[in-house]
Coordinates of C-alpha atoms and ligand atoms in Angstrom, one line a residue:
Chain A
X1497 CA 39.3 -68.0 -75.8
X1498 CA 37.9 -71.4 -75.1
X1499 CA 34.1 -70.8 -74.9
X1500 CA 33.2 -69.1 -78.2
X1501 CA 29.5 -68.3 -77.8
X1502 CA 26.4 -68.6 -75.6
X1503 CA 23.3 -68.3 -77.8
X1504 CA 19.8 -67.8 -76.3
X1505 CA 17.2 -70.4 -77.4
X1506 CA 14.2 -69.4 -75.4
X1507 CA 12.9 -66.7 -73.1
X1508 CA 9.9 -67.3 -70.9
X1509 CA 8.2 -65.9 -67.9
X1510 CA 9.9 -66.9 -64.6
X1511 CA 8.1 -69.5 -62.5
X1512 CA 9.0 -67.9 -59.2
X1513 CA 8.2 -64.3 -60.1
X1514 CA 5.8 -63.8 -63.0
X1515 CA 6.9 -60.2 -63.5
X1516 CA 10.4 -61.5 -64.4
X1517 CA 11.8 -63.6 -67.3
X1518 CA 14.2 -66.5 -67.6
X1519 CA 16.4 -67.2 -70.6
X1520 CA 17.8 -70.6 -71.7
X1521 CA 20.8 -70.8 -73.7
X1522 CA 23.3 -73.2 -75.4
X1523 CA 27.0 -73.1 -75.0
X1524 CA 29.2 -73.6 -78.2
X1525 CA 31.7 -75.5 -76.2
X1526 CA 31.6 -78.1 -73.3
X1527 CA 32.4 -76.5 -69.9
X1528 CA 31.8 -79.7 -67.8
X1529 CA 35.3 -79.9 -66.7
X1530 CA 35.5 -76.3 -65.8
X1531 CA 32.5 -76.5 -63.4
X1532 CA 34.6 -77.5 -60.3
X1533 CA 36.8 -74.5 -61.0
X1534 CA 33.8 -72.2 -61.2
X1535 CA 32.6 -73.8 -58.0
X1536 CA 35.8 -72.8 -56.3
X1537 CA 35.8 -69.2 -57.6
X1538 CA 32.2 -68.2 -56.8
X1539 CA 30.8 -67.8 -53.3
X1540 CA 27.2 -68.8 -53.4
X1541 CA 27.1 -72.0 -55.4
X1542 CA 25.3 -75.3 -55.3
X1543 CA 27.3 -77.9 -57.2
X1544 CA 26.3 -81.3 -58.3
X1545 CA 29.3 -83.2 -59.5
X1546 CA 27.5 -86.3 -60.9
X1547 CA 25.2 -84.4 -63.3
X1548 CA 27.2 -82.1 -63.5
X1549 CA 25.4 -78.9 -62.7
X1550 CA 26.4 -75.7 -61.0
X1551 CA 24.0 -73.0 -59.6
X1552 CA 25.4 -69.5 -59.0
X1553 CA 23.2 -67.2 -56.9
X1554 CA 23.5 -63.4 -57.2
X1555 CA 21.7 -62.0 -54.2
X1556 CA 22.4 -58.4 -54.9
X1557 CA 21.2 -58.6 -58.5
X1558 CA 18.5 -61.2 -57.6
X1559 CA 19.2 -63.5 -60.5
X1560 CA 20.4 -67.0 -60.5
X1561 CA 22.5 -68.9 -63.1
X1562 CA 22.1 -72.7 -63.6
X1563 CA 24.9 -74.1 -65.7
X1564 CA 25.5 -77.6 -67.0
X1565 CA 28.1 -78.8 -69.5
X1566 CA 26.5 -77.3 -72.5
X1567 CA 23.4 -75.5 -71.3
X1568 CA 22.6 -72.5 -69.2
X1569 CA 19.5 -71.0 -67.6
X1570 CA 19.2 -67.6 -66.0
X1571 CA 16.3 -66.9 -63.7
X1572 CA 14.6 -63.8 -62.3
X1573 CA 15.6 -61.4 -65.0
X1574 CA 14.0 -58.1 -65.7
X1575 CA 14.5 -58.2 -69.4
X1576 CA 16.5 -59.7 -72.2
X1577 CA 19.1 -57.1 -72.1
X1578 CA 19.9 -58.1 -68.5
X1579 CA 19.9 -61.7 -69.6
X1580 CA 22.4 -61.0 -72.3
X1581 CA 24.6 -59.0 -69.9
X1582 CA 24.6 -61.9 -67.5
X1583 CA 25.5 -64.4 -70.2
X1584 CA 28.2 -62.1 -71.5
X1585 CA 29.7 -61.8 -68.2
X1586 CA 29.5 -65.5 -67.6
X1587 CA 31.2 -66.3 -70.9
X1588 CA 34.0 -63.9 -69.9
X1589 CA 34.4 -65.5 -66.5
X1590 CA 34.5 -69.0 -67.9
X1591 CA 37.2 -68.0 -70.4
X1592 CA 39.2 -66.3 -67.7
X1593 CA 38.9 -69.3 -65.5
X1594 CA 39.9 -71.5 -68.4
X1595 CA 43.0 -69.4 -69.0
X1596 CA 44.1 -69.5 -65.4
X1597 CA 43.1 -73.2 -64.7
X1598 CA 46.7 -74.1 -63.7
X1599 CA 46.7 -71.7 -60.9
X1600 CA 43.3 -72.5 -59.6
X1601 CA 42.1 -75.1 -57.2
X1602 CA 39.1 -77.1 -58.3
X1603 CA 36.4 -77.4 -55.7
X1604 CA 34.5 -80.7 -55.8
X1605 CA 32.3 -79.8 -52.9
X1606 CA 29.2 -81.3 -54.3
X1607 CA 25.6 -82.1 -53.3
X1608 CA 26.0 -85.3 -55.1
X1609 CA 28.4 -86.5 -52.5
X1610 CA 25.5 -86.6 -50.0
X1611 CA 23.6 -89.8 -49.1
X1612 CA 19.8 -89.4 -48.8
X1613 CA 19.5 -91.6 -45.8
X1614 CA 22.2 -89.7 -44.0
X1615 CA 20.4 -86.5 -44.6
X1616 CA 17.2 -88.0 -43.6
X1617 CA 18.5 -89.2 -40.3
X1618 CA 19.1 -85.7 -39.0
X1619 CA 15.8 -84.2 -40.1
X1620 CA 13.1 -83.6 -37.6
X1621 CA 11.1 -86.5 -39.0
X1622 CA 7.8 -84.9 -38.4
X1623 CA 6.4 -85.4 -41.8
X1624 CA 4.6 -82.2 -41.3
X1625 CA 4.9 -81.1 -45.0
X1626 CA 5.7 -77.5 -44.2
X1627 CA 8.5 -77.8 -46.7
X1628 CA 6.1 -78.6 -49.4
X1629 CA 7.0 -82.3 -49.5
X1630 CA 4.8 -84.9 -47.9
X1631 CA 7.6 -86.6 -46.0
X1632 CA 11.0 -85.9 -44.5
X1633 CA 12.4 -88.6 -46.8
X1634 CA 11.0 -86.9 -49.9
X1635 CA 12.6 -83.6 -48.7
X1636 CA 16.0 -85.3 -48.2
X1637 CA 15.8 -86.8 -51.7
X1638 CA 15.0 -83.5 -53.2
X1639 CA 17.6 -81.6 -51.0
X1640 CA 20.4 -83.8 -52.4
X1641 CA 19.2 -82.9 -55.9
X1642 CA 19.6 -79.3 -55.0
X1643 CA 16.0 -78.3 -55.0
X1644 CA 15.8 -77.0 -51.5
X1645 CA 17.7 -75.1 -48.8
X1646 CA 17.7 -76.2 -45.2
X1647 CA 15.7 -73.1 -44.5
X1648 CA 12.8 -74.7 -46.3
X1649 CA 12.3 -77.0 -43.3
X1650 CA 11.2 -74.6 -40.6
X1651 CA 11.0 -77.1 -37.7
X1652 CA 14.8 -77.7 -38.1
X1653 CA 15.3 -74.1 -37.0
X1654 CA 13.4 -74.4 -33.7
X1655 CA 15.1 -74.9 -30.3
X1656 CA 13.8 -78.5 -30.2
X1657 CA 15.8 -79.6 -33.2
X1658 CA 18.9 -77.5 -32.6
X1659 CA 21.1 -80.5 -32.0
X1660 CA 19.8 -82.3 -35.0
X1661 CA 20.5 -79.2 -37.1
X1662 CA 24.1 -79.0 -35.9
X1663 CA 24.7 -82.7 -36.7
X1664 CA 23.2 -82.2 -40.0
X1665 CA 25.4 -79.3 -40.8
X1666 CA 28.4 -81.1 -39.7
X1667 CA 27.5 -84.0 -41.9
X1668 CA 27.0 -81.6 -44.9
X1669 CA 30.3 -80.0 -44.3
X1670 CA 32.2 -83.2 -44.1
X1671 CA 30.4 -85.1 -47.0
X1672 CA 30.2 -82.2 -49.5
X1673 CA 34.0 -81.4 -49.3
X1674 CA 34.9 -85.0 -49.9
X1675 CA 36.7 -85.5 -53.1
X1676 CA 34.6 -87.6 -55.4
Chain B
X921 CA 33.8 -32.2 -107.7
X922 CA 30.9 -32.7 -105.3
X923 CA 31.9 -32.1 -101.7
X924 CA 29.8 -32.7 -98.6
X925 CA 30.6 -30.3 -95.8
X926 CA 27.4 -30.6 -93.7
X927 CA 28.6 -33.3 -91.3
X928 CA 27.6 -31.3 -88.4
X929 CA 24.0 -31.8 -89.4
X930 CA 24.4 -35.4 -90.3
X931 CA 27.5 -37.3 -91.4
X932 CA 27.8 -38.5 -94.9
X933 CA 29.1 -40.8 -96.3
X934 CA 28.9 -43.5 -93.7
X935 CA 31.4 -46.5 -93.7
X936 CA 30.4 -49.2 -96.1
X937 CA 29.9 -51.7 -93.3
X938 CA 27.0 -49.5 -92.0
X939 CA 24.9 -49.8 -95.1
X940 CA 25.8 -53.5 -95.4
X941 CA 24.7 -54.3 -91.9
X942 CA 21.4 -52.5 -92.2
X943 CA 20.8 -54.1 -95.6
X944 CA 21.6 -57.6 -94.2
X945 CA 19.4 -57.1 -91.3
X946 CA 16.4 -55.8 -93.4
X947 CA 16.8 -58.6 -95.9
X948 CA 17.7 -61.6 -93.8
X949 CA 16.4 -61.0 -90.3
X950 CA 14.1 -58.0 -90.3
X951 CA 12.0 -59.0 -87.2
X952 CA 11.3 -57.0 -84.0
X953 CA 13.8 -57.5 -81.2
X954 CA 13.0 -59.9 -78.3
X955 CA 9.3 -60.0 -78.6
X956 CA 8.9 -63.4 -80.1
X957 CA 9.7 -66.8 -79.0
X958 CA 11.6 -67.7 -82.1
X959 CA 15.3 -67.8 -83.1
X960 CA 15.2 -64.7 -85.3
X961 CA 13.7 -62.6 -82.6
X962 CA 16.5 -63.6 -80.3
X963 CA 19.0 -62.8 -83.0
X964 CA 17.5 -59.4 -83.5
X965 CA 17.6 -58.9 -79.8
X966 CA 21.3 -59.8 -79.7
X967 CA 22.2 -57.3 -82.4
X968 CA 20.5 -54.6 -80.3
X969 CA 22.5 -55.7 -77.3
X970 CA 25.7 -55.6 -79.3
X971 CA 25.2 -52.1 -80.2
X972 CA 24.6 -51.2 -76.5
X973 CA 27.8 -53.0 -75.8
X974 CA 29.8 -51.1 -78.3
X975 CA 28.4 -47.8 -77.0
X976 CA 29.3 -48.8 -73.4
X977 CA 32.8 -49.4 -74.5
X978 CA 33.0 -46.0 -76.4
X979 CA 31.8 -44.0 -73.4
X980 CA 33.4 -46.2 -70.7
X981 CA 30.0 -47.2 -69.2
X982 CA 30.0 -50.2 -66.8
X983 CA 26.3 -51.2 -67.0
X984 CA 25.0 -51.3 -70.6
X985 CA 21.4 -51.7 -69.4
X986 CA 21.6 -48.1 -68.4
X987 CA 21.8 -47.0 -72.1
X988 CA 18.4 -46.4 -73.5
X989 CA 17.8 -45.8 -77.2
X990 CA 15.9 -42.8 -78.4
X991 CA 15.2 -41.3 -81.9
X992 CA 18.0 -38.7 -81.6
X993 CA 19.8 -36.6 -79.0
X994 CA 16.8 -34.2 -79.0
X995 CA 14.5 -36.9 -77.6
X996 CA 17.3 -38.1 -75.2
X997 CA 17.7 -34.5 -73.8
X998 CA 13.9 -34.3 -73.5
X999 CA 13.8 -37.5 -71.6
X1000 CA 16.5 -36.3 -69.2
X1001 CA 15.1 -32.9 -68.6
X1002 CA 11.5 -33.7 -68.4
X1003 CA 12.0 -36.9 -66.4
X1004 CA 14.2 -35.2 -63.9
X1005 CA 13.1 -31.7 -63.3
X1006 CA 10.3 -30.7 -60.9
X1007 CA 8.8 -27.4 -59.9
X1008 CA 11.2 -25.3 -58.1
X1009 CA 14.3 -27.0 -59.4
X1010 CA 17.1 -24.8 -60.8
X1011 CA 19.2 -25.6 -63.8
X1012 CA 22.5 -24.0 -65.0
X1013 CA 23.3 -24.0 -68.7
X1014 CA 25.4 -22.0 -71.3
X1015 CA 24.8 -19.3 -73.8
X1016 CA 26.1 -21.6 -76.6
X1017 CA 23.2 -24.0 -76.4
X1018 CA 21.4 -25.6 -79.3
X1019 CA 17.6 -25.3 -79.1
X1020 CA 17.6 -29.0 -78.1
X1021 CA 18.5 -27.9 -74.6
X1022 CA 17.2 -24.4 -74.6
X1023 CA 13.6 -25.1 -75.7
X1024 CA 12.8 -27.9 -73.3
X1025 CA 14.3 -25.8 -70.5
X1026 CA 12.2 -22.8 -71.5
X1027 CA 9.1 -25.0 -71.8
X1028 CA 9.7 -26.4 -68.3
X1029 CA 10.2 -22.9 -67.0
X1030 CA 6.9 -21.9 -68.2
X1031 CA 4.9 -25.2 -67.7
X1032 CA 6.4 -26.6 -64.6
X1033 CA 8.0 -23.6 -62.9
X1034 CA 11.6 -24.6 -62.9
X1035 CA 14.3 -21.9 -62.8
X1036 CA 17.1 -21.6 -65.3
X1037 CA 20.5 -19.6 -65.5
X1038 CA 22.1 -19.2 -68.9
X1039 CA 25.8 -18.5 -68.3
X1040 CA 27.1 -16.1 -70.8
X1041 CA 30.2 -17.2 -72.7
X1042 CA 32.6 -14.7 -74.3
X1043 CA 32.8 -14.1 -77.9
X1044 CA 35.3 -16.9 -78.3
X1045 CA 32.9 -19.3 -76.6
X1046 CA 34.8 -19.5 -73.4
X1047 CA 32.5 -20.4 -70.5
X1048 CA 33.5 -18.7 -67.2
X1049 CA 33.7 -21.5 -64.7
X1050 CA 33.7 -19.0 -61.7
X1051 CA 30.2 -17.7 -62.9
X1052 CA 28.9 -21.3 -63.1
X1053 CA 30.0 -22.0 -59.6
X1054 CA 28.6 -18.6 -58.4
X1055 CA 25.3 -19.5 -59.9
X1056 CA 24.9 -22.7 -57.9
X1057 CA 22.1 -22.3 -55.4
X1058 CA 20.3 -24.3 -52.8
X1059 CA 17.7 -25.6 -55.4
X1060 CA 20.2 -26.2 -58.2
X1061 CA 19.7 -29.7 -59.4
X1062 CA 21.4 -29.9 -62.7
X1063 CA 24.1 -28.5 -65.1
X1064 CA 23.1 -29.1 -68.6
X1065 CA 25.2 -28.2 -71.6
X1066 CA 26.5 -29.2 -75.0
X1067 CA 30.0 -30.7 -75.2
X1068 CA 30.9 -28.7 -78.3
X1069 CA 29.1 -25.9 -80.0
X1070 CA 27.4 -26.7 -83.3
X1071 CA 28.1 -23.1 -84.4
X1072 CA 31.8 -22.5 -83.7
X1073 CA 32.9 -26.1 -82.7
X1074 CA 34.2 -24.8 -79.4
X1075 CA 34.7 -27.5 -76.8
X1076 CA 33.3 -26.7 -73.3
X1077 CA 35.3 -27.5 -70.2
X1078 CA 33.4 -30.7 -69.5
X1079 CA 35.9 -32.2 -67.0
X1080 CA 35.8 -29.0 -64.9
X1081 CA 32.0 -28.8 -65.1
X1082 CA 31.8 -32.5 -64.1
X1083 CA 34.1 -31.8 -61.1
X1084 CA 31.8 -28.9 -60.1
X1085 CA 28.7 -31.0 -60.5
X1086 CA 30.3 -33.7 -58.4
X1087 CA 31.5 -31.3 -55.6
X1088 CA 28.0 -29.8 -55.3
X1089 CA 26.2 -33.0 -55.8
X1090 CA 24.4 -31.9 -58.9
X1091 CA 23.4 -34.0 -61.9
X1092 CA 25.3 -33.4 -65.1
X1093 CA 23.7 -33.7 -68.5
X1094 CA 25.9 -33.5 -71.5
X1095 CA 24.6 -33.1 -75.2
X1096 CA 27.3 -34.8 -77.1
X1097 CA 25.8 -34.4 -80.6
X1098 CA 29.0 -32.8 -81.9
X1099 CA 31.5 -34.8 -80.0
X1100 CA 30.5 -38.5 -79.8
X1101 CA 32.7 -40.5 -82.1
X1102 CA 35.2 -37.7 -82.8
X1103 CA 36.4 -36.6 -79.4
X1104 CA 37.2 -38.9 -76.4
X1105 CA 34.3 -39.2 -73.9
X1106 CA 34.5 -41.0 -70.6
X1107 CA 31.5 -40.8 -68.3
X1108 CA 33.5 -41.7 -65.3
X1109 CA 36.4 -39.5 -65.7
X1110 CA 34.1 -36.6 -66.7
X1111 CA 31.6 -37.3 -64.0
X1112 CA 28.7 -37.3 -66.5
X1113 CA 25.7 -39.0 -65.0
X1114 CA 23.4 -38.2 -68.0
X1115 CA 24.9 -38.6 -71.4
X1116 CA 22.9 -37.8 -74.4
X1117 CA 24.1 -38.8 -77.9
X1118 CA 22.8 -38.8 -81.4
X1119 CA 23.5 -41.7 -83.8
X1120 CA 23.7 -40.0 -87.2
X1121 CA 26.5 -37.5 -86.8
X1122 CA 30.0 -38.5 -85.4
X1123 CA 28.8 -42.0 -84.5
X1124 CA 28.3 -42.7 -88.3
X1125 CA 24.9 -44.5 -87.9
X1126 CA 21.7 -43.7 -89.7
X1127 CA 19.2 -41.0 -88.8
X1128 CA 16.5 -41.9 -86.3
X1129 CA 19.1 -43.2 -83.7
X1130 CA 20.4 -41.8 -80.5
X1131 CA 20.2 -42.4 -76.8
X1132 CA 20.7 -41.6 -73.2
X1133 CA 22.9 -43.0 -70.6
X1134 CA 21.4 -42.8 -67.2
X1135 CA 23.6 -43.5 -64.3
X1136 CA 22.5 -46.1 -61.7
X1137 CA 20.5 -44.4 -59.0
X1138 CA 18.7 -41.9 -61.1
X1139 CA 15.1 -42.6 -61.8
X1140 CA 13.6 -40.5 -64.6
X1141 CA 9.9 -40.4 -65.3
X1142 CA 9.5 -42.0 -68.8
X1143 CA 8.6 -39.7 -71.7
X1144 CA 6.3 -42.2 -73.3
X1145 CA 4.8 -45.3 -71.9
X1146 CA 3.3 -48.3 -73.6
X1147 CA 4.3 -51.9 -74.6
X1148 CA 7.8 -52.9 -73.6
X1149 CA 7.7 -56.6 -74.5
X1150 CA 8.1 -57.7 -70.9
X1151 CA 5.9 -57.9 -67.8
X1152 CA 2.8 -57.0 -69.9
X1153 CA 0.4 -57.7 -67.0
X1154 CA 1.5 -54.7 -65.0
X1155 CA -0.4 -51.5 -65.6
X1156 CA 2.7 -49.4 -65.3
X1157 CA 6.1 -49.3 -67.1
X1158 CA 8.7 -51.7 -65.7
X1159 CA 11.2 -50.3 -63.2
X1160 CA 14.2 -51.9 -64.9
X1161 CA 16.3 -50.4 -67.8
X1162 CA 16.4 -50.2 -70.7
X1163 CA 12.7 -51.4 -71.2
X1164 CA 11.5 -48.6 -68.9
X1165 CA 12.3 -46.0 -71.5
X1166 CA 11.9 -48.0 -74.7
X1167 CA 8.1 -48.3 -75.0
X1168 CA 7.0 -49.2 -78.5
X1169 CA 8.9 -51.1 -81.2
X1170 CA 12.4 -49.8 -81.3
X1171 CA 14.4 -48.9 -84.5
X1172 CA 16.2 -52.2 -84.8
X1173 CA 17.5 -51.5 -88.4
X1174 CA 18.8 -48.2 -87.2
X1175 CA 20.4 -49.6 -84.1
X1176 CA 22.1 -52.3 -86.1
X1177 CA 23.5 -49.6 -88.4
X1178 CA 24.6 -47.5 -85.4
X1179 CA 26.4 -50.5 -84.0
X1180 CA 28.3 -50.8 -87.2
X1181 CA 29.2 -47.2 -87.0
X1182 CA 30.4 -47.4 -83.5
X1183 CA 32.4 -50.6 -84.2
X1184 CA 34.0 -48.8 -87.0
X1185 CA 35.1 -46.0 -84.6
X1186 CA 36.3 -48.4 -82.0
X1187 CA 38.4 -50.1 -84.6
X1188 CA 40.0 -46.9 -85.9
X1189 CA 40.2 -45.5 -82.4
X1190 CA 38.8 -42.1 -81.3
X1191 CA 42.2 -40.8 -80.8
X1192 CA 43.2 -41.5 -84.4
X1193 CA 40.0 -40.0 -85.7
X1194 CA 40.5 -36.9 -83.6
X1195 CA 44.1 -36.5 -84.8
X1196 CA 43.1 -36.6 -88.5
X1197 CA 40.3 -34.2 -87.9
X1198 CA 42.6 -31.8 -86.0
X1199 CA 44.8 -31.7 -89.0
X1200 CA 41.9 -30.9 -91.2
X1201 CA 40.6 -28.2 -88.8
X1202 CA 44.0 -26.6 -88.5
X1203 CA 44.3 -26.6 -92.3
X1204 CA 40.9 -25.2 -92.9
X1205 CA 41.3 -22.4 -90.2
X1206 CA 44.6 -21.4 -91.5
X1207 CA 43.5 -21.2 -95.1
X1208 CA 40.2 -19.5 -94.4
X1209 CA 41.9 -16.9 -92.3
X1210 CA 43.9 -15.9 -95.4
X1211 CA 40.8 -15.0 -97.3
X1212 CA 40.3 -11.2 -97.2
X1213 CA 37.1 -9.9 -95.5
X1214 CA 36.1 -13.4 -94.2
X1215 CA 35.1 -13.3 -90.6
X1216 CA 35.6 -16.7 -88.8
X1217 CA 33.6 -17.0 -85.6
X1218 CA 35.2 -18.4 -82.4
X1219 CA 38.7 -19.1 -81.5
X1220 CA 41.3 -20.0 -84.2
X1221 CA 42.9 -22.5 -82.0
X1222 CA 42.1 -26.0 -83.5
X1223 CA 42.7 -27.8 -80.2
X1224 CA 39.6 -26.0 -78.8
X1225 CA 37.4 -27.1 -81.5
X1226 CA 35.7 -30.0 -83.2
X1227 CA 35.3 -29.8 -87.0
X1228 CA 32.6 -27.2 -87.1
X1229 CA 33.6 -23.8 -88.6
X1230 CA 31.3 -20.9 -89.1
X1231 CA 32.1 -17.8 -91.1
X1232 CA 30.6 -14.8 -93.2
X1233 CA 31.6 -12.2 -95.5
X1234 CA 29.5 -10.1 -93.2
X1235 CA 28.2 -7.0 -95.0
X1236 CA 29.4 -8.2 -98.4
X1237 CA 27.1 -11.1 -99.1
X1238 CA 24.2 -12.7 -97.2
X1239 CA 25.1 -16.3 -95.9
X1240 CA 22.1 -17.8 -97.7
X1241 CA 23.2 -16.4 -101.1
X1242 CA 26.8 -17.6 -100.4
X1243 CA 25.7 -21.1 -99.4
X1244 CA 23.5 -21.2 -102.5
X1245 CA 26.3 -20.1 -104.8
X1246 CA 28.6 -22.6 -103.3
X1247 CA 26.1 -25.4 -104.0
X1248 CA 24.9 -24.3 -107.4
X1249 CA 28.2 -23.3 -108.9
X1250 CA 30.7 -25.6 -107.1
X1251 CA 28.6 -28.5 -105.7
X1252 CA 29.9 -27.7 -102.2
X1253 CA 27.3 -28.5 -99.7
X1254 CA 27.5 -26.3 -96.6
X1255 CA 24.8 -25.1 -94.1
X1256 CA 23.5 -21.5 -93.8
X1257 CA 21.5 -19.9 -91.2
X1258 CA 21.1 -20.1 -87.4
X1259 CA 21.7 -23.8 -87.1
X1260 CA 19.0 -24.1 -84.4
X1261 CA 21.3 -22.0 -82.1
X1262 CA 20.3 -18.4 -82.0
X1263 CA 21.9 -18.1 -78.5
X1264 CA 25.2 -19.2 -79.9
X1265 CA 25.0 -16.7 -82.9
X1266 CA 24.3 -14.0 -80.4
X1267 CA 27.2 -15.0 -78.2
X1268 CA 29.7 -15.1 -81.1
X1269 CA 28.5 -12.0 -82.9
X1270 CA 26.9 -13.4 -86.1
X1271 CA 23.3 -13.0 -85.0
X1272 CA 23.1 -9.5 -86.6
X1273 CA 23.9 -11.2 -89.9
X1274 CA 21.1 -13.7 -89.2
X1275 CA 23.6 -16.5 -88.9
X1276 CA 26.5 -17.8 -90.8
X1277 CA 27.8 -20.2 -93.3
X1278 CA 28.9 -23.4 -91.5
X1279 CA 31.4 -26.1 -92.6
X1280 CA 31.0 -29.3 -90.8
X1281 CA 34.0 -31.7 -91.4
X1282 CA 34.2 -35.4 -91.0
X1283 CA 36.8 -38.1 -90.9
X1284 CA 36.0 -38.7 -94.6
X1285 CA 36.8 -35.1 -95.8
X1286 CA 40.2 -34.3 -97.3
X1287 CA 42.6 -31.4 -97.7
X1288 CA 41.9 -31.4 -101.3
X1289 CA 38.3 -30.7 -100.6
X1290 CA 39.2 -27.9 -98.3
X1291 CA 41.5 -26.4 -101.1
X1292 CA 38.5 -26.5 -103.4
X1293 CA 36.3 -24.7 -100.8
X1294 CA 39.0 -22.0 -100.4
X1295 CA 39.3 -21.6 -104.1
X1296 CA 35.5 -21.2 -104.5
X1297 CA 35.3 -18.7 -101.7
X1298 CA 38.1 -16.6 -103.2
X1299 CA 36.4 -16.7 -106.6
X1300 CA 33.1 -15.6 -105.2
X1301 CA 34.7 -12.9 -103.2
X1302 CA 36.5 -11.5 -106.2
X1303 CA 33.3 -11.3 -108.2
X1304 CA 31.4 -9.4 -105.6
Ligands
PLP2891 C1 24.7 -29.5 -80.2 C2 23.5 -30.1 -80.8 N1 22.5 -30.6 -80.1 C3 21.4 -31.2 -80.6 C4 21.3 -31.4 -81.9 C5 20.1 -32.1 -82.4 O1 20.5 -33.3 -82.9 P1 19.3 -34.4 -83.4 O2 18.7 -33.7 -84.5 O3 20.1 -35.6 -83.8 O4 18.4 -34.6 -82.3 C6 22.4 -31.0 -82.7 C7 22.4 -31.2 -84.2 O5 21.5 -30.8 -85.0 C8 23.5 -30.4 -82.2 O6 24.5 -30.0 -83.0
SF4_2892 S1 9.3 -79.5 -43.0 FE1 11.0 -80.6 -42.2 S2 10.0 -81.8 -40.7 FE2 8.3 -81.1 -42.0 S3 8.2 -82.7 -43.5 FE3 9.5 -81.3 -44.4 S4 11.5 -82.1 -43.7 FE4 10.1 -83.1 -42.5

């Protein structure tokens, strides 16, 4: 066993859904080098290789894990038991992946490979602020940090910008998969 | 020699680690679980979580948040029955039941208009499965029964009942008061979707602990509502488990002790515990059967029993007097009376003697202690 323990440091109300809680915890051992492996194993992830930081989304369970080398946060939990259950599961997964590291392919697909101007180039450039940012450039900056999904820019999904969207997706595919 | 033979009521002694964990918690941590924003509260919360985890392992439960803590199995059964049953629902149960199942069912029959069928077991405690199946009707919602009788130790055919429940799409509630910790239980293999347990008997925890496993997809109305430590703004109890059913401050010290008891069992292995108890049961039955005029109720086959043995010198001496004599002259602690199970005494033939003397064995009893009981019974008999 590599990772000995994940301890919970705080539990607070969730920002996104006030009826839910989020927990923050500390890992007893550094898992930074394992993150690309986790990125390869899980389906719905957003990875940032530079930080490094990995987000794992569980749609069926509705919670989300945000993992860095030594810290973890779990959002949208119903209660602390659920939080501990998720952290327990995560610890087990990390140790499993650690044990099988040799047989696994690391996946460096990372948001941090993206260039802000390149993302910006393919946005609608309306500066309409529907995404919550004042400008498309600000959106591009925050997108690369992992704060947004493409869906957060509604104009991009209209017929008018269909071509831009395709180009953007092509760019994301190409750039994110690049080995860093 | 002082001997405790009332383990069917509550187990004693408990493993050393159980006292130690409770003591450590009370002395060094002592705070309420998960309701504060400080380290100690998280630590207390973690200990409660660890107990859930150990129980999940013991009963082969996938999602430990579906285990909710109660004060004992009685409360767990009340939660299951009162949370599930509505007017017009039909429930099938057995004639071996403890009042823990019988009374809430009778109450619901009177107050809520549910229907009940108590299937008669034979004098050995055998439950006729064909009669259970024949009793299933359009409005049958639940089969509810104990896993083993607290009067004659008889194990009910839980696997078969689980299969029936599964086949007819019924819920299946099992009262494991006499089996949890001493006999293998697997909610998946046995198709149990509501498992009620008590912490202070075979699970070797302190009194005031117990719980209910509620399979995913079942929504019970909570027995009590109040503070749950999360989502305080809402006017109604949270939908998610375990908090939905754990309103009020939970028994953290007790749950910590229960966790220690369950961990002790997991370490020894239920199979190992069962094997040792089988040896004791076999020995006790064999030796008791040699005593003249002593009637042992139920089957003499140890495989069909847990460590609960009821007997009487029927007309010769009243069970209360016998129990009193065993205690006062021999320091042998046994239980006398109806054991909250008049139905079971009717079934096995001891009701006309107003009950029986009951020996409840545990993993910590020995053959020497049984020898001492046998000697005492023989001496008392002789003097009659
Ligand atoms: C079969 C059975 N059900 C229920 C109970 C009640 O247990 P508790 O007092 O822990 O709720 C007992 C023990 O007394 C029992 O043996
Ligand atoms: S919604 Fe899209 S188009 Fe509008 S400002 Fe944000 S990024 Fe630009």
